Amino acid sequence: MVTMRDRKAWLTGGSARCSAPVEPRTHRRRLVLLGAPGVGKGTQAELLADHVGACHLSTGDIFRCAKGAAACELTPALTAAVECMRRGELVPDSTVLALVAERISCLRCEGGFLLDGFPRTVAQAEALEKLLQKHGLQLDAVLSYELPLDQIVARLSGRRTCPNCKAVFHVEARPPKVPGICDHCSCTLYQREDDRPESIRVRMQAYETSTAPLADFYRQRNLLIAVPAEGTPVDIFQRSLRALPSEGRAPRGPK
Ligand code: AMP
């Protein structure tokens, strides 16, 4: 079973600290996961995070957490960001970058990190590069999950998420043991608001124009690894592990 960490420092920022600090590893992984919405990145991030001992850092989870918070707890920028998410639009770079910079302790974590949903624009990728350089950190690889559009839509419409621990299931491909109930914390699963058809269309457009160019950005830096996202989550996970560069080695393509 996948061990879920509370990731408090990432989800709420500020002075929040994770309840169980990550154990330092000899070889920590610092990875970015890329891929269109619905390609299965979140599921792979969970599986990979458990395997490599790093935290799954999703910027989308920060906004979903903010959505559940009381209005008085949110800054005006975060309130506007939640509205952007509801419409399926990208949150402005300045807001996202401020949130990530505020969570620098998560990027410096001894356990490494797995970024999911960030960076999402070339401007964010450039800012991340500078932030990591400033702190003497380097990415190991960028895994880019690839899948045809019709399969993406099928995945999104069947996706169910846990509001508490953020675990992701699919009604057919990765059903929970009890229908509608989270395997990890027994909360009732829900369908994300932005997985509705009208939001899916907006998100796919945002992906094509803003996020797809990131593949070139990381290819030029010899960090990009394309991973076919067909098959079961376990198939894709095994493919991801084979594709990861071994310690101190340059990235290589999947088999
Ligand atoms: P995700 O869970 O990664 O699909 O993100 C859900 C939503 O949060 C997106 O559709 C955006 O509205 C917003 N979001 C998450 N990460 C970012 C980001 N790096 N840049 C801009 N918007 C983001």
Short mmCIF file of N, CA, C and O in Angstrom, two decimals, residues 50-162:
data_model
loop_
_atom_site.label_atom_id
_atom_site.label_comp_id
_atom_site.label_asym_id
_atom_site.label_seq_id
_atom_site.Cartn_x
_atom_site.Cartn_y
_atom_site.Cartn_z
N ASP A 50 6.25 7.32 -3.41
CA ASP A 50 6.40 6.24 -2.44
C ASP A 50 7.69 5.46 -2.71
O ASP A 50 8.43 5.11 -1.80
N HIS A 51 7.96 5.22 -3.99
CA HIS A 51 9.13 4.41 -4.36
C HIS A 51 10.44 5.12 -4.07
O HIS A 51 11.38 4.52 -3.55
N VAL A 52 10.53 6.41 -4.43
CA VAL A 52 11.81 7.11 -4.27
C VAL A 52 11.91 7.87 -2.94
O VAL A 52 12.94 8.46 -2.64
N GLY A 53 10.83 7.87 -2.15
CA GLY A 53 10.87 8.50 -0.83
C GLY A 53 10.80 10.02 -0.87
O GLY A 53 11.23 10.68 0.08
N ALA A 54 10.30 10.58 -1.96
CA ALA A 54 10.19 12.04 -2.06
C ALA A 54 8.72 12.44 -1.93
O ALA A 54 7.83 11.62 -2.12
N CYS A 55 8.48 13.72 -1.62
CA CYS A 55 7.09 14.18 -1.52
C CYS A 55 6.53 14.55 -2.88
O CYS A 55 7.25 15.07 -3.74
N HIS A 56 5.23 14.28 -3.04
CA HIS A 56 4.51 14.65 -4.26
C HIS A 56 4.06 16.09 -4.10
O HIS A 56 3.17 16.39 -3.30
N LEU A 57 4.68 17.01 -4.84
CA LEU A 57 4.37 18.43 -4.71
C LEU A 57 3.55 18.89 -5.91
O LEU A 57 4.09 19.13 -6.99
N SER A 58 2.24 18.98 -5.71
CA SER A 58 1.34 19.39 -6.78
C SER A 58 0.83 20.80 -6.49
O SER A 58 0.28 21.06 -5.41
N THR A 59 1.03 21.72 -7.45
CA THR A 59 0.51 23.08 -7.24
C THR A 59 -1.03 23.06 -7.27
O THR A 59 -1.67 23.83 -6.57
N GLY A 60 -1.61 22.16 -8.07
CA GLY A 60 -3.07 22.02 -8.10
C GLY A 60 -3.61 21.70 -6.71
O GLY A 60 -4.65 22.21 -6.29
N ASP A 61 -2.89 20.86 -5.95
CA ASP A 61 -3.33 20.51 -4.59
C ASP A 61 -3.32 21.73 -3.69
O ASP A 61 -4.17 21.84 -2.79
N ILE A 62 -2.38 22.66 -3.90
CA ILE A 62 -2.37 23.89 -3.07
C ILE A 62 -3.68 24.66 -3.31
O ILE A 62 -4.33 25.11 -2.37
N PHE A 63 -4.07 24.76 -4.59
CA PHE A 63 -5.29 25.53 -4.90
C PHE A 63 -6.56 24.79 -4.41
O PHE A 63 -7.50 25.41 -3.95
N ARG A 64 -6.56 23.45 -4.51
CA ARG A 64 -7.73 22.70 -4.03
C ARG A 64 -7.84 22.84 -2.50
O ARG A 64 -8.92 22.93 -1.95
N CYS A 65 -6.69 22.86 -1.84
CA CYS A 65 -6.67 23.05 -0.39
C CYS A 65 -7.22 24.44 -0.05
O CYS A 65 -8.03 24.58 0.88
N ALA A 66 -6.80 25.44 -0.82
CA ALA A 66 -7.25 26.82 -0.58
C ALA A 66 -8.75 26.91 -0.79
O ALA A 66 -9.46 27.63 -0.08
N LYS A 67 -9.26 26.14 -1.77
CA LYS A 67 -10.70 26.17 -2.07
C LYS A 67 -11.52 25.72 -0.86
O LYS A 67 -12.63 26.22 -0.62
N GLY A 68 -10.95 24.80 -0.08
CA GLY A 68 -11.66 24.29 1.09
C GLY A 68 -11.47 25.15 2.33
O GLY A 68 -12.08 24.91 3.36
N ALA A 69 -10.60 26.18 2.23
CA ALA A 69 -10.32 27.00 3.41
C ALA A 69 -11.37 28.10 3.56
O ALA A 69 -12.05 28.45 2.58
N ALA A 70 -11.48 28.68 4.76
CA ALA A 70 -12.41 29.80 4.98
C ALA A 70 -11.90 31.02 4.21
O ALA A 70 -10.69 31.23 4.12
N ALA A 71 -12.85 31.80 3.63
CA ALA A 71 -12.48 32.95 2.79
C ALA A 71 -11.52 33.90 3.53
O ALA A 71 -10.60 34.44 2.93
N CYS A 72 -11.74 34.06 4.86
CA CYS A 72 -10.91 35.02 5.61
C CYS A 72 -9.45 34.55 5.72
O CYS A 72 -8.57 35.32 6.04
N GLU A 73 -9.21 33.25 5.46
CA GLU A 73 -7.83 32.74 5.58
C GLU A 73 -7.04 32.97 4.29
O GLU A 73 -5.85 32.74 4.24
N LEU A 74 -7.74 33.38 3.21
CA LEU A 74 -7.06 33.46 1.91
C LEU A 74 -6.65 34.88 1.57
O LEU A 74 -7.37 35.83 1.84
N THR A 75 -5.49 35.00 0.92
CA THR A 75 -5.07 36.31 0.40
C THR A 75 -5.91 36.59 -0.85
O THR A 75 -6.46 35.65 -1.46
N PRO A 76 -6.02 37.87 -1.27
CA PRO A 76 -6.78 38.16 -2.50
C PRO A 76 -6.22 37.38 -3.69
O PRO A 76 -6.99 36.89 -4.53
N ALA A 77 -4.89 37.21 -3.76
CA ALA A 77 -4.29 36.48 -4.90
C ALA A 77 -4.73 35.02 -4.91
O ALA A 77 -5.03 34.45 -5.96
N LEU A 78 -4.82 34.43 -3.73
CA LEU A 78 -5.21 33.02 -3.64
C LEU A 78 -6.70 32.86 -3.95
O LEU A 78 -7.11 31.88 -4.60
N THR A 79 -7.53 33.83 -3.52
CA THR A 79 -8.96 33.78 -3.83
C THR A 79 -9.14 33.86 -5.35
O THR A 79 -9.93 33.09 -5.94
N ALA A 80 -8.39 34.77 -6.03
CA ALA A 80 -8.49 34.89 -7.49
C ALA A 80 -7.98 33.61 -8.16
O ALA A 80 -8.54 33.16 -9.17
N ALA A 81 -6.95 32.99 -7.57
CA ALA A 81 -6.38 31.76 -8.14
C ALA A 81 -7.41 30.63 -8.11
O ALA A 81 -7.55 29.86 -9.07
N VAL A 82 -8.16 30.54 -7.02
CA VAL A 82 -9.18 29.49 -6.89
C VAL A 82 -10.26 29.69 -7.97
O VAL A 82 -10.75 28.72 -8.57
N GLU A 83 -10.60 30.94 -8.25
CA GLU A 83 -11.58 31.23 -9.32
C GLU A 83 -11.03 30.78 -10.68
O GLU A 83 -11.75 30.22 -11.50
N CYS A 84 -9.75 31.06 -10.95
CA CYS A 84 -9.11 30.62 -12.21
C CYS A 84 -9.23 29.11 -12.33
O CYS A 84 -9.58 28.57 -13.38
N MET A 85 -8.95 28.40 -11.22
CA MET A 85 -8.98 26.94 -11.25
C MET A 85 -10.39 26.45 -11.55
O MET A 85 -10.57 25.54 -12.34
N ARG A 86 -11.40 27.09 -10.96
CA ARG A 86 -12.80 26.69 -11.19
C ARG A 86 -13.13 26.75 -12.67
O ARG A 86 -13.85 25.92 -13.19
N ARG A 87 -12.61 27.80 -13.35
CA ARG A 87 -12.90 27.97 -14.78
C ARG A 87 -12.00 27.10 -15.65
O ARG A 87 -12.16 27.07 -16.86
N GLY A 88 -11.00 26.46 -15.06
CA GLY A 88 -10.08 25.62 -15.82
C GLY A 88 -8.94 26.42 -16.42
O GLY A 88 -8.13 25.89 -17.18
N GLU A 89 -8.85 27.72 -16.04
CA GLU A 89 -7.78 28.57 -16.59
C GLU A 89 -6.52 28.44 -15.75
O GLU A 89 -6.57 28.05 -14.58
N LEU A 90 -5.39 28.84 -16.35
CA LEU A 90 -4.15 28.83 -15.58
C LEU A 90 -4.15 30.00 -14.60
O LEU A 90 -4.64 31.09 -14.92
N VAL A 91 -3.59 29.77 -13.43
CA VAL A 91 -3.40 30.82 -12.43
C VAL A 91 -2.22 31.68 -12.90
O VAL A 91 -1.26 31.14 -13.47
N PRO A 92 -2.25 33.02 -12.67
CA PRO A 92 -1.14 33.84 -13.14
C PRO A 92 0.22 33.38 -12.59
O PRO A 92 0.32 32.95 -11.43
N ASP A 93 1.24 33.48 -13.45
CA ASP A 93 2.59 33.03 -13.06
C ASP A 93 3.04 33.66 -11.74
O ASP A 93 3.63 33.00 -10.90
N SER A 94 2.74 34.99 -11.59
CA SER A 94 3.25 35.68 -10.39
C SER A 94 2.70 35.02 -9.11
O SER A 94 3.43 34.85 -8.13
N THR A 95 1.42 34.62 -9.14
CA THR A 95 0.82 33.97 -7.95
C THR A 95 1.48 32.62 -7.69
O THR A 95 1.87 32.31 -6.57
N VAL A 96 1.60 31.83 -8.77
CA VAL A 96 2.16 30.48 -8.61
C VAL A 96 3.61 30.57 -8.11
O VAL A 96 4.01 29.85 -7.18
N LEU A 97 4.37 31.49 -8.69
CA LEU A 97 5.79 31.59 -8.33
C LEU A 97 5.95 32.05 -6.88
O LEU A 97 6.84 31.57 -6.18
N ALA A 98 5.08 32.96 -6.44
CA ALA A 98 5.16 33.41 -5.05
C ALA A 98 4.87 32.24 -4.11
O ALA A 98 5.55 32.07 -3.08
N LEU A 99 3.88 31.40 -4.46
CA LEU A 99 3.53 30.27 -3.60
C LEU A 99 4.68 29.26 -3.53
O LEU A 99 4.98 28.71 -2.47
N VAL A 100 5.31 29.01 -4.68
CA VAL A 100 6.40 28.03 -4.70
C VAL A 100 7.61 28.58 -3.93
O VAL A 100 8.22 27.86 -3.12
N ALA A 101 7.92 29.86 -4.15
CA ALA A 101 9.07 30.45 -3.44
C ALA A 101 8.85 30.40 -1.93
O ALA A 101 9.78 30.13 -1.16
N GLU A 102 7.60 30.58 -1.52
CA GLU A 102 7.28 30.52 -0.09
C GLU A 102 7.48 29.11 0.48
O GLU A 102 7.65 28.92 1.68
N ARG A 103 7.46 28.12 -0.44
CA ARG A 103 7.59 26.72 -0.01
C ARG A 103 8.97 26.16 -0.35
O ARG A 103 9.12 24.96 -0.58
N ILE A 104 9.99 27.01 -0.38
CA ILE A 104 11.34 26.58 -0.78
C ILE A 104 11.85 25.44 0.10
O ILE A 104 12.60 24.58 -0.35
N SER A 105 11.38 25.38 1.36
CA SER A 105 11.86 24.29 2.24
C SER A 105 11.47 22.93 1.66
O SER A 105 12.16 21.94 1.86
N CYS A 106 10.36 22.87 0.90
CA CYS A 106 9.93 21.59 0.30
C CYS A 106 10.89 21.20 -0.84
O CYS A 106 11.14 20.03 -1.07
N LEU A 107 11.40 22.21 -1.57
CA LEU A 107 12.34 21.90 -2.65
C LEU A 107 13.71 21.52 -2.09
O LEU A 107 14.46 20.78 -2.71
N ARG A 108 14.01 22.06 -0.91
CA ARG A 108 15.31 21.77 -0.29
C ARG A 108 15.25 20.51 0.58
O ARG A 108 16.25 20.14 1.20
N CYS A 109 14.11 19.88 0.62
CA CYS A 109 13.88 18.73 1.52
C CYS A 109 14.91 17.63 1.26
O CYS A 109 15.25 17.32 0.12
N GLU A 110 15.38 17.01 2.35
CA GLU A 110 16.37 15.93 2.25
C GLU A 110 15.86 14.73 1.46
O GLU A 110 16.64 13.93 0.96
N GLY A 111 14.55 14.60 1.37
CA GLY A 111 13.98 13.46 0.65
C GLY A 111 13.87 13.69 -0.85
O GLY A 111 13.46 12.80 -1.59
N GLY A 112 14.24 14.89 -1.32
CA GLY A 112 14.06 15.22 -2.73
C GLY A 112 12.63 15.68 -2.97
O GLY A 112 11.89 15.96 -2.03
N PHE A 113 12.21 15.75 -4.23
CA PHE A 113 10.83 16.16 -4.52
C PHE A 113 10.39 15.67 -5.89
O PHE A 113 11.20 15.32 -6.74
N LEU A 114 9.07 15.66 -6.04
CA LEU A 114 8.44 15.29 -7.31
C LEU A 114 7.44 16.38 -7.64
O LEU A 114 6.36 16.42 -7.05
N LEU A 115 7.79 17.28 -8.53
CA LEU A 115 6.88 18.38 -8.86
C LEU A 115 5.86 17.92 -9.89
O LEU A 115 6.23 17.31 -10.91
N ASP A 116 4.59 18.22 -9.63
CA ASP A 116 3.51 17.79 -10.53
C ASP A 116 2.62 19.01 -10.78
O ASP A 116 2.07 19.58 -9.84
N GLY A 117 2.51 19.43 -12.05
CA GLY A 117 1.67 20.59 -12.36
C GLY A 117 2.43 21.90 -12.28
O GLY A 117 1.88 22.96 -12.55
N PHE A 118 3.68 21.84 -11.92
CA PHE A 118 4.57 23.01 -11.89
C PHE A 118 5.96 22.55 -12.32
O PHE A 118 6.42 21.55 -11.79
N PRO A 119 6.63 23.22 -13.23
CA PRO A 119 6.19 24.40 -13.95
C PRO A 119 5.17 24.06 -15.03
O PRO A 119 5.12 22.93 -15.50
N ARG A 120 4.40 25.07 -15.43
CA ARG A 120 3.35 24.87 -16.42
C ARG A 120 3.49 25.84 -17.57
O ARG A 120 2.73 25.77 -18.54
N THR A 121 4.39 26.81 -17.45
CA THR A 121 4.67 27.74 -18.54
C THR A 121 6.19 27.88 -18.61
O THR A 121 6.89 27.54 -17.63
N VAL A 122 6.68 28.38 -19.76
CA VAL A 122 8.12 28.55 -19.88
C VAL A 122 8.62 29.55 -18.83
O VAL A 122 9.68 29.35 -18.23
N ALA A 123 7.84 30.60 -18.57
CA ALA A 123 8.25 31.59 -17.55
C ALA A 123 8.40 30.91 -16.18
O ALA A 123 9.34 31.20 -15.44
N GLN A 124 7.50 29.99 -15.86
CA GLN A 124 7.62 29.27 -14.58
C GLN A 124 8.86 28.37 -14.57
O GLN A 124 9.55 28.25 -13.56
N ALA A 125 9.14 27.74 -15.73
CA ALA A 125 10.31 26.85 -15.81
C ALA A 125 11.59 27.65 -15.62
O ALA A 125 12.52 27.21 -14.93
N GLU A 126 11.63 28.85 -16.23
CA GLU A 126 12.82 29.69 -16.08
C GLU A 126 12.98 30.12 -14.62
O GLU A 126 14.09 30.11 -14.08
N ALA A 127 11.85 30.48 -14.00
CA ALA A 127 11.92 30.92 -12.59
C ALA A 127 12.35 29.76 -11.69
O ALA A 127 13.14 29.94 -10.76
N LEU A 128 11.84 28.55 -11.98
CA LEU A 128 12.23 27.39 -11.18
C LEU A 128 13.74 27.13 -11.32
O LEU A 128 14.43 26.85 -10.34
N GLU A 129 14.21 27.23 -12.56
CA GLU A 129 15.64 27.00 -12.81
C GLU A 129 16.49 27.95 -11.95
O GLU A 129 17.45 27.54 -11.31
N LYS A 130 16.09 29.23 -11.94
CA LYS A 130 16.84 30.23 -11.16
C LYS A 130 16.75 29.94 -9.66
O LYS A 130 17.74 30.04 -8.94
N LEU A 131 15.55 29.58 -9.22
CA LEU A 131 15.34 29.30 -7.78
C LEU A 131 16.22 28.13 -7.34
O LEU A 131 16.87 28.17 -6.30
N LEU A 132 16.24 27.07 -8.17
CA LEU A 132 17.04 25.88 -7.81
C LEU A 132 18.53 26.23 -7.82
O LEU A 132 19.27 25.85 -6.91
N GLN A 133 18.95 26.98 -8.84
CA GLN A 133 20.37 27.38 -8.92
C GLN A 133 20.77 28.16 -7.67
O GLN A 133 21.82 27.92 -7.08
N LYS A 134 19.89 29.09 -7.28
CA LYS A 134 20.17 29.93 -6.11
C LYS A 134 20.41 29.09 -4.85
O LYS A 134 21.19 29.45 -3.98
N HIS A 135 19.72 27.93 -4.79
CA HIS A 135 19.85 27.09 -3.60
C HIS A 135 20.77 25.89 -3.84
O HIS A 135 20.79 24.95 -3.05
N GLY A 136 21.52 25.93 -4.95
CA GLY A 136 22.49 24.87 -5.24
C GLY A 136 21.84 23.52 -5.51
O GLY A 136 22.41 22.47 -5.23
N LEU A 137 20.61 23.53 -6.08
CA LEU A 137 19.90 22.27 -6.36
C LEU A 137 19.81 22.04 -7.87
O LEU A 137 19.82 23.00 -8.64
N GLN A 138 19.69 20.78 -8.25
CA GLN A 138 19.59 20.44 -9.68
C GLN A 138 18.49 19.42 -9.91
O GLN A 138 18.32 18.50 -9.08
N LEU A 139 17.79 19.54 -11.02
CA LEU A 139 16.80 18.51 -11.38
C LEU A 139 17.55 17.27 -11.88
O LEU A 139 18.57 17.40 -12.56
N ASP A 140 17.01 16.07 -11.58
CA ASP A 140 17.58 14.83 -12.12
C ASP A 140 16.99 14.53 -13.48
O ASP A 140 17.68 14.04 -14.37
N ALA A 141 15.69 14.77 -13.62
CA ALA A 141 15.02 14.43 -14.89
C ALA A 141 13.63 15.04 -14.91
O ALA A 141 13.07 15.40 -13.87
N VAL A 142 13.09 15.14 -16.12
CA VAL A 142 11.71 15.61 -16.33
C VAL A 142 11.00 14.50 -17.11
O VAL A 142 11.36 14.19 -18.25
N LEU A 143 10.04 13.85 -16.45
CA LEU A 143 9.31 12.76 -17.11
C LEU A 143 8.09 13.36 -17.79
O LEU A 143 7.26 14.01 -17.15
N SER A 144 7.98 13.14 -19.10
CA SER A 144 6.87 13.72 -19.85
C SER A 144 5.94 12.58 -20.31
O SER A 144 6.31 11.76 -21.15
N TYR A 145 4.73 12.53 -19.72
CA TYR A 145 3.79 11.44 -20.01
C TYR A 145 2.97 11.79 -21.25
O TYR A 145 2.41 12.89 -21.33
N GLU A 146 2.90 10.85 -22.20
CA GLU A 146 2.25 11.15 -23.49
C GLU A 146 1.13 10.16 -23.81
O GLU A 146 1.32 8.96 -23.67
N LEU A 147 -0.03 10.73 -24.22
CA LEU A 147 -1.22 9.91 -24.49
C LEU A 147 -2.13 10.61 -25.50
O LEU A 147 -2.27 11.83 -25.44
N PRO A 148 -2.77 9.85 -26.46
CA PRO A 148 -3.70 10.48 -27.40
C PRO A 148 -4.91 11.11 -26.70
O PRO A 148 -5.35 10.64 -25.64
N LEU A 149 -5.46 12.18 -27.33
CA LEU A 149 -6.53 13.00 -26.72
C LEU A 149 -7.76 12.20 -26.29
O LEU A 149 -8.29 12.41 -25.19
N ASP A 150 -8.25 11.25 -27.15
CA ASP A 150 -9.49 10.54 -26.80
C ASP A 150 -9.31 9.73 -25.51
O ASP A 150 -10.21 9.63 -24.67
N GLN A 151 -8.11 9.19 -25.31
CA GLN A 151 -7.86 8.43 -24.09
C GLN A 151 -7.78 9.35 -22.87
O GLN A 151 -8.16 8.99 -21.76
N ILE A 152 -7.28 10.57 -23.10
CA ILE A 152 -7.18 11.54 -22.00
C ILE A 152 -8.58 11.89 -21.49
O ILE A 152 -8.84 11.90 -20.29
N VAL A 153 -9.51 12.14 -22.42
CA VAL A 153 -10.87 12.53 -22.03
C VAL A 153 -11.54 11.39 -21.23
O VAL A 153 -12.18 11.63 -20.20
N ALA A 154 -11.34 10.14 -21.68
CA ALA A 154 -11.92 9.00 -20.96
C ALA A 154 -11.36 8.93 -19.54
O ALA A 154 -12.08 8.67 -18.58
N ARG A 155 -10.09 9.18 -19.40
CA ARG A 155 -9.48 9.13 -18.06
C ARG A 155 -10.02 10.21 -17.15
O ARG A 155 -10.31 9.98 -15.98
N LEU A 156 -10.17 11.44 -17.70
CA LEU A 156 -10.62 12.55 -16.86
C LEU A 156 -12.04 12.34 -16.36
O LEU A 156 -12.33 12.60 -15.19
N SER A 157 -12.90 11.83 -17.24
CA SER A 157 -14.30 11.72 -16.82
C SER A 157 -14.49 10.63 -15.77
O SER A 157 -15.47 10.69 -15.01
N GLY A 158 -13.58 9.66 -15.67
CA GLY A 158 -13.73 8.60 -14.67
C GLY A 158 -12.90 8.85 -13.41
O GLY A 158 -12.89 8.04 -12.49
N ARG A 159 -12.21 9.97 -13.37
CA ARG A 159 -11.30 10.22 -12.24
C ARG A 159 -12.07 10.61 -10.98
O ARG A 159 -13.03 11.37 -11.02
N ARG A 160 -11.66 10.07 -9.83
CA ARG A 160 -12.24 10.42 -8.54
C ARG A 160 -11.09 10.70 -7.57
O ARG A 160 -10.09 9.99 -7.56
N THR A 161 -11.28 11.75 -6.74
CA THR A 161 -10.18 12.20 -5.87
C THR A 161 -10.63 12.19 -4.42
O THR A 161 -11.81 12.43 -4.13
N CYS A 162 -9.69 11.96 -3.52
CA CYS A 162 -10.01 12.02 -2.09
C CYS A 162 -9.82 13.46 -1.60
O CYS A 162 -8.74 14.03 -1.77
#
